[in-house]
Coordinates of C-alpha atoms in Angstrom, one line a residue:
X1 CA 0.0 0.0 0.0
X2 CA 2.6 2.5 1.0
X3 CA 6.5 2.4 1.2
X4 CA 9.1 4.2 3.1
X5 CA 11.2 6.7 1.5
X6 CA 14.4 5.2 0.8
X7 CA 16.2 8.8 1.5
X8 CA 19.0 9.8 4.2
X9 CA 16.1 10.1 7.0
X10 CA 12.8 9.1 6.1
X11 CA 11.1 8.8 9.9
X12 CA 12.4 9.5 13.2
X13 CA 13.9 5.7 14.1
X14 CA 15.3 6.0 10.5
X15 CA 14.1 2.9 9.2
X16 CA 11.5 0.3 10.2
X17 CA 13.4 -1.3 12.7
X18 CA 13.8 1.8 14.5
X19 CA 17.7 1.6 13.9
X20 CA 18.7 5.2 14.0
X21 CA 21.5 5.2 11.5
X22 CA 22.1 7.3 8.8
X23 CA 23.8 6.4 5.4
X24 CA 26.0 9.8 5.2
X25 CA 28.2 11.4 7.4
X26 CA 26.9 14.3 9.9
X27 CA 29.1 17.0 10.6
X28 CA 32.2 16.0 12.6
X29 CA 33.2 19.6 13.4
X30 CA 31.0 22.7 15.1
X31 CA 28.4 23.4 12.5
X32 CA 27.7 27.2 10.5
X33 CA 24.2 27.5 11.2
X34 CA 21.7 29.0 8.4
X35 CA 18.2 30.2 9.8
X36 CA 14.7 30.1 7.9
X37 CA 11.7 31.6 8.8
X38 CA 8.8 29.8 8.4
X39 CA 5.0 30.4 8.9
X40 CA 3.0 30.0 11.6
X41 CA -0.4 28.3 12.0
X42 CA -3.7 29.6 12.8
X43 CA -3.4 31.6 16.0
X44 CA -5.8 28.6 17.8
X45 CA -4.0 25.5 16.8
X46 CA -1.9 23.8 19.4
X47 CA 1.0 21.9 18.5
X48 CA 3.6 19.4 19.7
X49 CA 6.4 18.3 18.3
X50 CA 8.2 19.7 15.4
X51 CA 10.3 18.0 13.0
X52 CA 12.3 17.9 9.9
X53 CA 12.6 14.7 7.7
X54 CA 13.9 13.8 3.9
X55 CA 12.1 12.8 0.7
X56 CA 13.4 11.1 -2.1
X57 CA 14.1 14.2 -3.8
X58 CA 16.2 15.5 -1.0
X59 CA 14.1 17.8 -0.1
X60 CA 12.9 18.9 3.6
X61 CA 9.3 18.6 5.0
X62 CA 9.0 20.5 8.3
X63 CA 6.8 20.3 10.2
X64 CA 6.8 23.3 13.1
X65 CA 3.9 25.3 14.8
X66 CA 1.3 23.3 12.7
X67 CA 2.6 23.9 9.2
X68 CA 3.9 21.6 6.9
X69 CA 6.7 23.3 4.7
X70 CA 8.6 22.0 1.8
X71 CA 12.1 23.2 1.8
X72 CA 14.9 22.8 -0.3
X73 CA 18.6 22.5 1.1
X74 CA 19.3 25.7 0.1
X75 CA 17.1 27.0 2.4
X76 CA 14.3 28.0 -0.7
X77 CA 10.7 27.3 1.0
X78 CA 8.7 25.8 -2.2
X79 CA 5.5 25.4 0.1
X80 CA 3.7 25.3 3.1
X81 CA 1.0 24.0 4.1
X82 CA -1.5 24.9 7.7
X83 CA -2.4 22.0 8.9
X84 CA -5.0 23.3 11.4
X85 CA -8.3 23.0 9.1
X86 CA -7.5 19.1 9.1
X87 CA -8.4 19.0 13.2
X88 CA -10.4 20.3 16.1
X89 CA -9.0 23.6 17.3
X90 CA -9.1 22.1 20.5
X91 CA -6.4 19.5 20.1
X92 CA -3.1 19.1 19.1
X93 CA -2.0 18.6 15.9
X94 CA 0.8 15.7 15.4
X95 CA 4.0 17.1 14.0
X96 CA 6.8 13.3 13.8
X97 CA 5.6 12.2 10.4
X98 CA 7.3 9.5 7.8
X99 CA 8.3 9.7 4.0
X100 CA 6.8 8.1 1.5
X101 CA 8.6 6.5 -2.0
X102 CA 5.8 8.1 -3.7
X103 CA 7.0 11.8 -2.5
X104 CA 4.1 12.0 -0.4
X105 CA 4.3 12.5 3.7
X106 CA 2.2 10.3 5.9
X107 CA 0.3 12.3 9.1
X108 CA -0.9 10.5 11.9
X109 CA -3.3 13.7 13.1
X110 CA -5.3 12.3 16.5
X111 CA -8.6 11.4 14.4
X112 CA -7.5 11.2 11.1
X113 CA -4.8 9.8 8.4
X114 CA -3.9 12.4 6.2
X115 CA -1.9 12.1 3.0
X116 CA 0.3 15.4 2.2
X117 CA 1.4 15.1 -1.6
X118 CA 4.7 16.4 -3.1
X119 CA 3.2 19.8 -4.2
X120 CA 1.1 20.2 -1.3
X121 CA -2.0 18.7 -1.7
X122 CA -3.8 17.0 1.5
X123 CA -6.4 14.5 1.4
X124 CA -7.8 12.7 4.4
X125 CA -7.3 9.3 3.9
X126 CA -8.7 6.9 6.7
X127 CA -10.3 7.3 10.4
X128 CA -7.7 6.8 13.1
X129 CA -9.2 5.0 16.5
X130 CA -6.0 4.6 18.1
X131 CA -3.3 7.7 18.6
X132 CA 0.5 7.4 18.8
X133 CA 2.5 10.3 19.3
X134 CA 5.6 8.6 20.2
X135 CA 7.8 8.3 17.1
X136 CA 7.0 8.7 13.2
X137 CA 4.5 6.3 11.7
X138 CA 6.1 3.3 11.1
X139 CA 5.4 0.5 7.8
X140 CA 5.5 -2.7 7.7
X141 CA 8.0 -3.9 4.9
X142 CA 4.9 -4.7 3.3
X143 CA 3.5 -1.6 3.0
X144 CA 1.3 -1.5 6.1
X145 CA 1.1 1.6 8.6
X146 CA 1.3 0.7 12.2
X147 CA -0.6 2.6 14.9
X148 CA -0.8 2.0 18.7
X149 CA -2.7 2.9 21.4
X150 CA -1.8 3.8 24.9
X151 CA -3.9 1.0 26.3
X152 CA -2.1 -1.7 23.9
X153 CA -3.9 -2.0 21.2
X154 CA -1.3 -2.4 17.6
X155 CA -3.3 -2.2 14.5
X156 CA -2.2 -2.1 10.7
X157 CA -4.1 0.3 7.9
X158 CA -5.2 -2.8 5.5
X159 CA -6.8 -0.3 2.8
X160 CA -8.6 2.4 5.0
X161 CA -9.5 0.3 7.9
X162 CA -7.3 -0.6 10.5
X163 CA -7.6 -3.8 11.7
X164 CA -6.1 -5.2 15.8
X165 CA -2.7 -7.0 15.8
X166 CA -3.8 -7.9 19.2
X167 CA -5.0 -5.7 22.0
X168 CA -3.7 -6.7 24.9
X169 CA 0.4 -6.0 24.5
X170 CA -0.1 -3.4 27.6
X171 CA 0.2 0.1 28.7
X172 CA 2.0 2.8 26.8
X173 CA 2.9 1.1 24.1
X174 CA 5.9 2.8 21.9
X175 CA 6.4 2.4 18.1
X176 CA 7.0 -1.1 17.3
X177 CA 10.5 -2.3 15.5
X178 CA 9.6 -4.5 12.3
X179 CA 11.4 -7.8 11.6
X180 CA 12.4 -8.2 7.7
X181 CA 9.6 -10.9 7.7
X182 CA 7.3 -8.1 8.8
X183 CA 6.7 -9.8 12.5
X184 CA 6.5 -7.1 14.8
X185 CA 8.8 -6.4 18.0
X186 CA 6.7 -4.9 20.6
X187 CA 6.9 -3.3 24.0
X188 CA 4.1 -4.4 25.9
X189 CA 4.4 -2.8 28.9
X190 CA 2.4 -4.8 31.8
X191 CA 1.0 -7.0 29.1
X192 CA 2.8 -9.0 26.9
X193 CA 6.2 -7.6 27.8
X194 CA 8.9 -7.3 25.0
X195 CA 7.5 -9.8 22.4
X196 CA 7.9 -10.9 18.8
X197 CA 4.6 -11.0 17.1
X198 CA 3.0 -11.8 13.7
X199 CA 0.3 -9.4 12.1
X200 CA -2.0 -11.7 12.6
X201 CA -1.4 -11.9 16.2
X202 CA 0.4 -14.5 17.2
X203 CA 3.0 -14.3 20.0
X204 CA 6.3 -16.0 18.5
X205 CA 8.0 -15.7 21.9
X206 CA 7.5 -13.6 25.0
X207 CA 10.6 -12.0 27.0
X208 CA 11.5 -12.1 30.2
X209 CA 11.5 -8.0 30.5
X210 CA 8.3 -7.9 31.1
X211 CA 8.0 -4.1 32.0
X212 CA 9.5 -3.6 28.7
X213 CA 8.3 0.2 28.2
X214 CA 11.2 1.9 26.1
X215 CA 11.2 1.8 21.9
X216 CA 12.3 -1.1 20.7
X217 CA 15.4 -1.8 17.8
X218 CA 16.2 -4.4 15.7
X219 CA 19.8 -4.7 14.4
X220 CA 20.7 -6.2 11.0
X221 CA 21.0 -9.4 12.5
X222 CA 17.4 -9.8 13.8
X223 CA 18.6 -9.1 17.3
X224 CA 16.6 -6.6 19.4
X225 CA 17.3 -4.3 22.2
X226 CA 14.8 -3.0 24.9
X227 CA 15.0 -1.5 27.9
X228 CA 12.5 -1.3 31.0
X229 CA 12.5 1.9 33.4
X230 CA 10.7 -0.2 36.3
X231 CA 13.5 -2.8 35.7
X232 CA 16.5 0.1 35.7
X233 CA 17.8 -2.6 32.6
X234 CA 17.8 -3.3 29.2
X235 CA 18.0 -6.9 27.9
X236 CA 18.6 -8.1 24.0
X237 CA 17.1 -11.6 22.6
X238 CA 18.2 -13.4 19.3
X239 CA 15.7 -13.8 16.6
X240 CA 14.1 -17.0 18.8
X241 CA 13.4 -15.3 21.7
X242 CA 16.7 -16.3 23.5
X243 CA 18.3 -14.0 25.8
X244 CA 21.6 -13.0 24.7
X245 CA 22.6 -10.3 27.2
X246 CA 21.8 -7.4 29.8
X247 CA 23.1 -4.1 30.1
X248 CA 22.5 -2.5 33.7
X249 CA 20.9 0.8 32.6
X250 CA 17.5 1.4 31.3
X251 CA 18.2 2.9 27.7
X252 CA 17.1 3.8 23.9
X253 CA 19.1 2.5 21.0
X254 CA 20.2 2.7 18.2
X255 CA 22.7 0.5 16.2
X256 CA 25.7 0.9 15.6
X257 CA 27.8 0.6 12.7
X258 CA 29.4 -3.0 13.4
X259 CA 26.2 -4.6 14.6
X260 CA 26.4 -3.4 17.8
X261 CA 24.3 -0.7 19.9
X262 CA 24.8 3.1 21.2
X263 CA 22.7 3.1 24.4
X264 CA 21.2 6.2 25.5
X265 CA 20.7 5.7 29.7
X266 CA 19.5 8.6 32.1
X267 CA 22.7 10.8 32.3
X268 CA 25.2 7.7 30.6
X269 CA 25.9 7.4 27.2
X270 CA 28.1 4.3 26.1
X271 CA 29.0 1.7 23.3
X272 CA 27.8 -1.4 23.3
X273 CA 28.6 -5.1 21.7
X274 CA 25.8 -6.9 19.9
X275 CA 24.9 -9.0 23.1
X276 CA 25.7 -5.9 25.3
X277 CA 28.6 -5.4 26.9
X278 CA 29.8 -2.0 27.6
X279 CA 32.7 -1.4 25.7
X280 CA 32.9 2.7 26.8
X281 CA 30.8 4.8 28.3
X282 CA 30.2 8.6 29.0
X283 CA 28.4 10.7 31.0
X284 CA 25.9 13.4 29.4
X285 CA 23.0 15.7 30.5
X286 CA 20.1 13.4 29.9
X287 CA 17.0 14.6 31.4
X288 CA 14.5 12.0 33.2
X289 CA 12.8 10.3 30.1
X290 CA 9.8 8.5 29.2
X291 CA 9.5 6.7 26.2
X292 CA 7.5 9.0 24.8
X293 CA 9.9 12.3 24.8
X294 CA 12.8 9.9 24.7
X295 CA 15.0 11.0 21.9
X296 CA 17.3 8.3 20.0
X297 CA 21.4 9.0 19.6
X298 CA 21.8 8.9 15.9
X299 CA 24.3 7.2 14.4
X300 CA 25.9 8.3 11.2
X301 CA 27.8 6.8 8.1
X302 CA 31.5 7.0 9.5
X303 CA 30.5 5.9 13.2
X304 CA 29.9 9.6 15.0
X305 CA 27.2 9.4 17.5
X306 CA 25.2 12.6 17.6
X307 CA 22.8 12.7 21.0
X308 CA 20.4 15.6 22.4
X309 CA 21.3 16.8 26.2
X310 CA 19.4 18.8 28.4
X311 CA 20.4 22.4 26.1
X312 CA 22.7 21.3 24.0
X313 CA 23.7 19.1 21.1
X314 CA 26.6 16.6 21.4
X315 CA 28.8 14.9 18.9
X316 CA 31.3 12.3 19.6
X317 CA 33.5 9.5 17.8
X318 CA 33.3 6.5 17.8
X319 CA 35.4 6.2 20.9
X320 CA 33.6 8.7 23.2
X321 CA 35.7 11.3 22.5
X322 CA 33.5 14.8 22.3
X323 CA 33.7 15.9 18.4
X324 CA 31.6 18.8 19.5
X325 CA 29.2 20.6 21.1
X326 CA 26.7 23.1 20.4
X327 CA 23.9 24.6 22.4
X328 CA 20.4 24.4 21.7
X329 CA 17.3 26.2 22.8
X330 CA 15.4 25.4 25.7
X331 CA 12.5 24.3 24.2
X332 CA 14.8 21.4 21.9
X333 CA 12.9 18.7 24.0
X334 CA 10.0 18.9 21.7
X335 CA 12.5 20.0 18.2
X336 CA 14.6 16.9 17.5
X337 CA 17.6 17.0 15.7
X338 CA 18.0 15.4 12.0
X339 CA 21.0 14.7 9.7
X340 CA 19.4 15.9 6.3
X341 CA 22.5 15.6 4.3
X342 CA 26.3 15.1 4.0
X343 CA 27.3 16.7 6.6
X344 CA 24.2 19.1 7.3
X345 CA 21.9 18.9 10.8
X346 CA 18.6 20.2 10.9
X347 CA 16.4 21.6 14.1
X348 CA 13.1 23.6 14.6
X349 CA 12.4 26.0 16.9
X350 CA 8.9 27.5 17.2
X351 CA 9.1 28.7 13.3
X352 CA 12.1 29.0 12.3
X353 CA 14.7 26.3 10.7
X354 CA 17.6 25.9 11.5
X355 CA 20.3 24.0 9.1
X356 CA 23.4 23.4 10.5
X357 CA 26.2 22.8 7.8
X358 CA 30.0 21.2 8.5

């Protein structure tokens, strides 16, 4: 039905399997920043959180203050779109969104699906019972949105009605990871507990981290990584279900460029093997997290590690050592960072762009 954009960052979690890796290098040295104003929404609309993703042409969609823009590298706005009219005035309006093959963006807006096409055009496209505001839409490799509910229900878009994985993973669900065989790996917070599952719902193996509560990612060999906040751990289980390895620290992923993980902890930042075992490890200005406004590190072409901290932005190698470090405003919690290009980071904040170039 739909397919992810095969460009440098479709989706916040990169690809399906909420990965977090990037197939060009960020910058590696204090970025010259280049600002662009953008517009605002109507003076009613609320808003969450903004973001800046790629399409296959290379350009930008942002989304910030409730508008969608299309903007070129360059900086050269080409549209923009107010996403207001499309809900209530009374509720927010959904700003991580995915890119589509088709140049199209894919909006997750509390009621409704809505389809943005590349010159601007919206169309509503299905009813949406079930809200998640925790990552970008996600797609099975099959073409299938994902959406999940904070009383854990996971449900697929087959045509324009969704139809229940299963609902009783658990609480506070996160974006599931997708196997290549589109199986899903799932969080099911006081449910099912971290779990591989088929679409049709049935439970290939069930974890012991049963307060599994933190996204989910899948490596490139099949192996996934979750953490638990209750648990103060993170555990990581083979494509069978078998426990491989634990890792002290409740933490977000994302993998690393030999297979391995980077392991974002509250105030810990370190390097991981494939079965977990720290090989370094740093400390950084995490905020408390949940695994909703918990932001991945990002991992880019050449192994730097790039990781939001309480006001700042921090880059290091791939042996901890602190490429750089730039601050960001104070409300960055809800403006994650993205690496748009060789060498280029983009931000929002409120409604203006930011492009950060090496």
């Amino acid at each position: 039905m739909f397919e992810l954009a095969q460009s440098v960052w479709p989706r916040f979690g990169g690809d399906q399997a909420n990965r977090s890796r990037v197939p060009v290098p960020g910058p590696h040295t204090t970025p010259r920043w280049h600002t662009i104003s953008l517009a605002n929404a109507h003076e009613n609309s609320k808003h969450q959180q903004s973001s800046v993703i790629v399409m296959p042409d290379e350009s930008l969609r942002v989304c910030s203050m409730g508008v969608l823009s299309a903007v070129k590298l360059d900086g050269t706005i080409l549209w923009q779109l107010d996403l207001s009219p499309f809900v209530r005035k009374d509720v927010v309006i959904t700003s991580l969104f995915t890119a589509l093959s088709s140049g199209e963006t894919l909006h997750f807006l509390v009621n409704a699906v809505l389809i943005v096409d590349a010159r601007g055009n919206p169309s509503r496209y299905a009813a949406l019972p079930t809200y998640d505001d925790s990552c970008s839409p996600n797609l099975t490799y099959s073409g299938l949105p994902l959406t999940v509910s904070m009383r854990g229900q996971v449900s697929v878009l087959q045509g324009t009605v969704w139809q229940p994985v299963r609902t009783d993973f658990g609480l506070d669900t996160p974006t599931p990871a997708v196997y290549n065989d589109n199986t899903l790996a799932i969080a099911g917070y006081y449910g099912t507990g971290l779990c591989r599952v088929s679409l049709d719902g049935q439970i290939y193996w069930r974890s012991s981290l049963l307060q599994a509560d933190l996204l989910p990612t899948i490596n490139h060999a099949q192996i996934v990584a979750g953490g638990s906040l209750n648990d103060h751990l993170s555990a990581f289980f083979a494509p069978d279900g078998k426990q491989m390895g634990e890792y002290p620290h409740a933490a977000i992923f994302a993998e690393y460029v030999d297979g391995g993980w980077i392991a974002l902890s509250e105030q810990r930042l370190a390097r991981l093997t494939e079965n977990g075992k720290e090989r370094w490890s740093i400390a950084v200005n995490t905020l408390q997290y949940s695994s909703f406004d918990a932001k991945q590190p990002i991992v880019d072409r050449d192994g730097y590690i790039f990781v939001q901290q309480g006001g700042s932005l921090l880059c290091c190698d791939e042996q901890g050592h602190k490429a750089f470090e730039v601050p960001l405003p104070e409300v960055s919690k809800l403006c994650p960072i993205s690496i748009v290009a060789h060498g280029t980071l983009a931000y929002v904040d409120q409604n203006e762009l930011f492009l950060g170039y090496a």
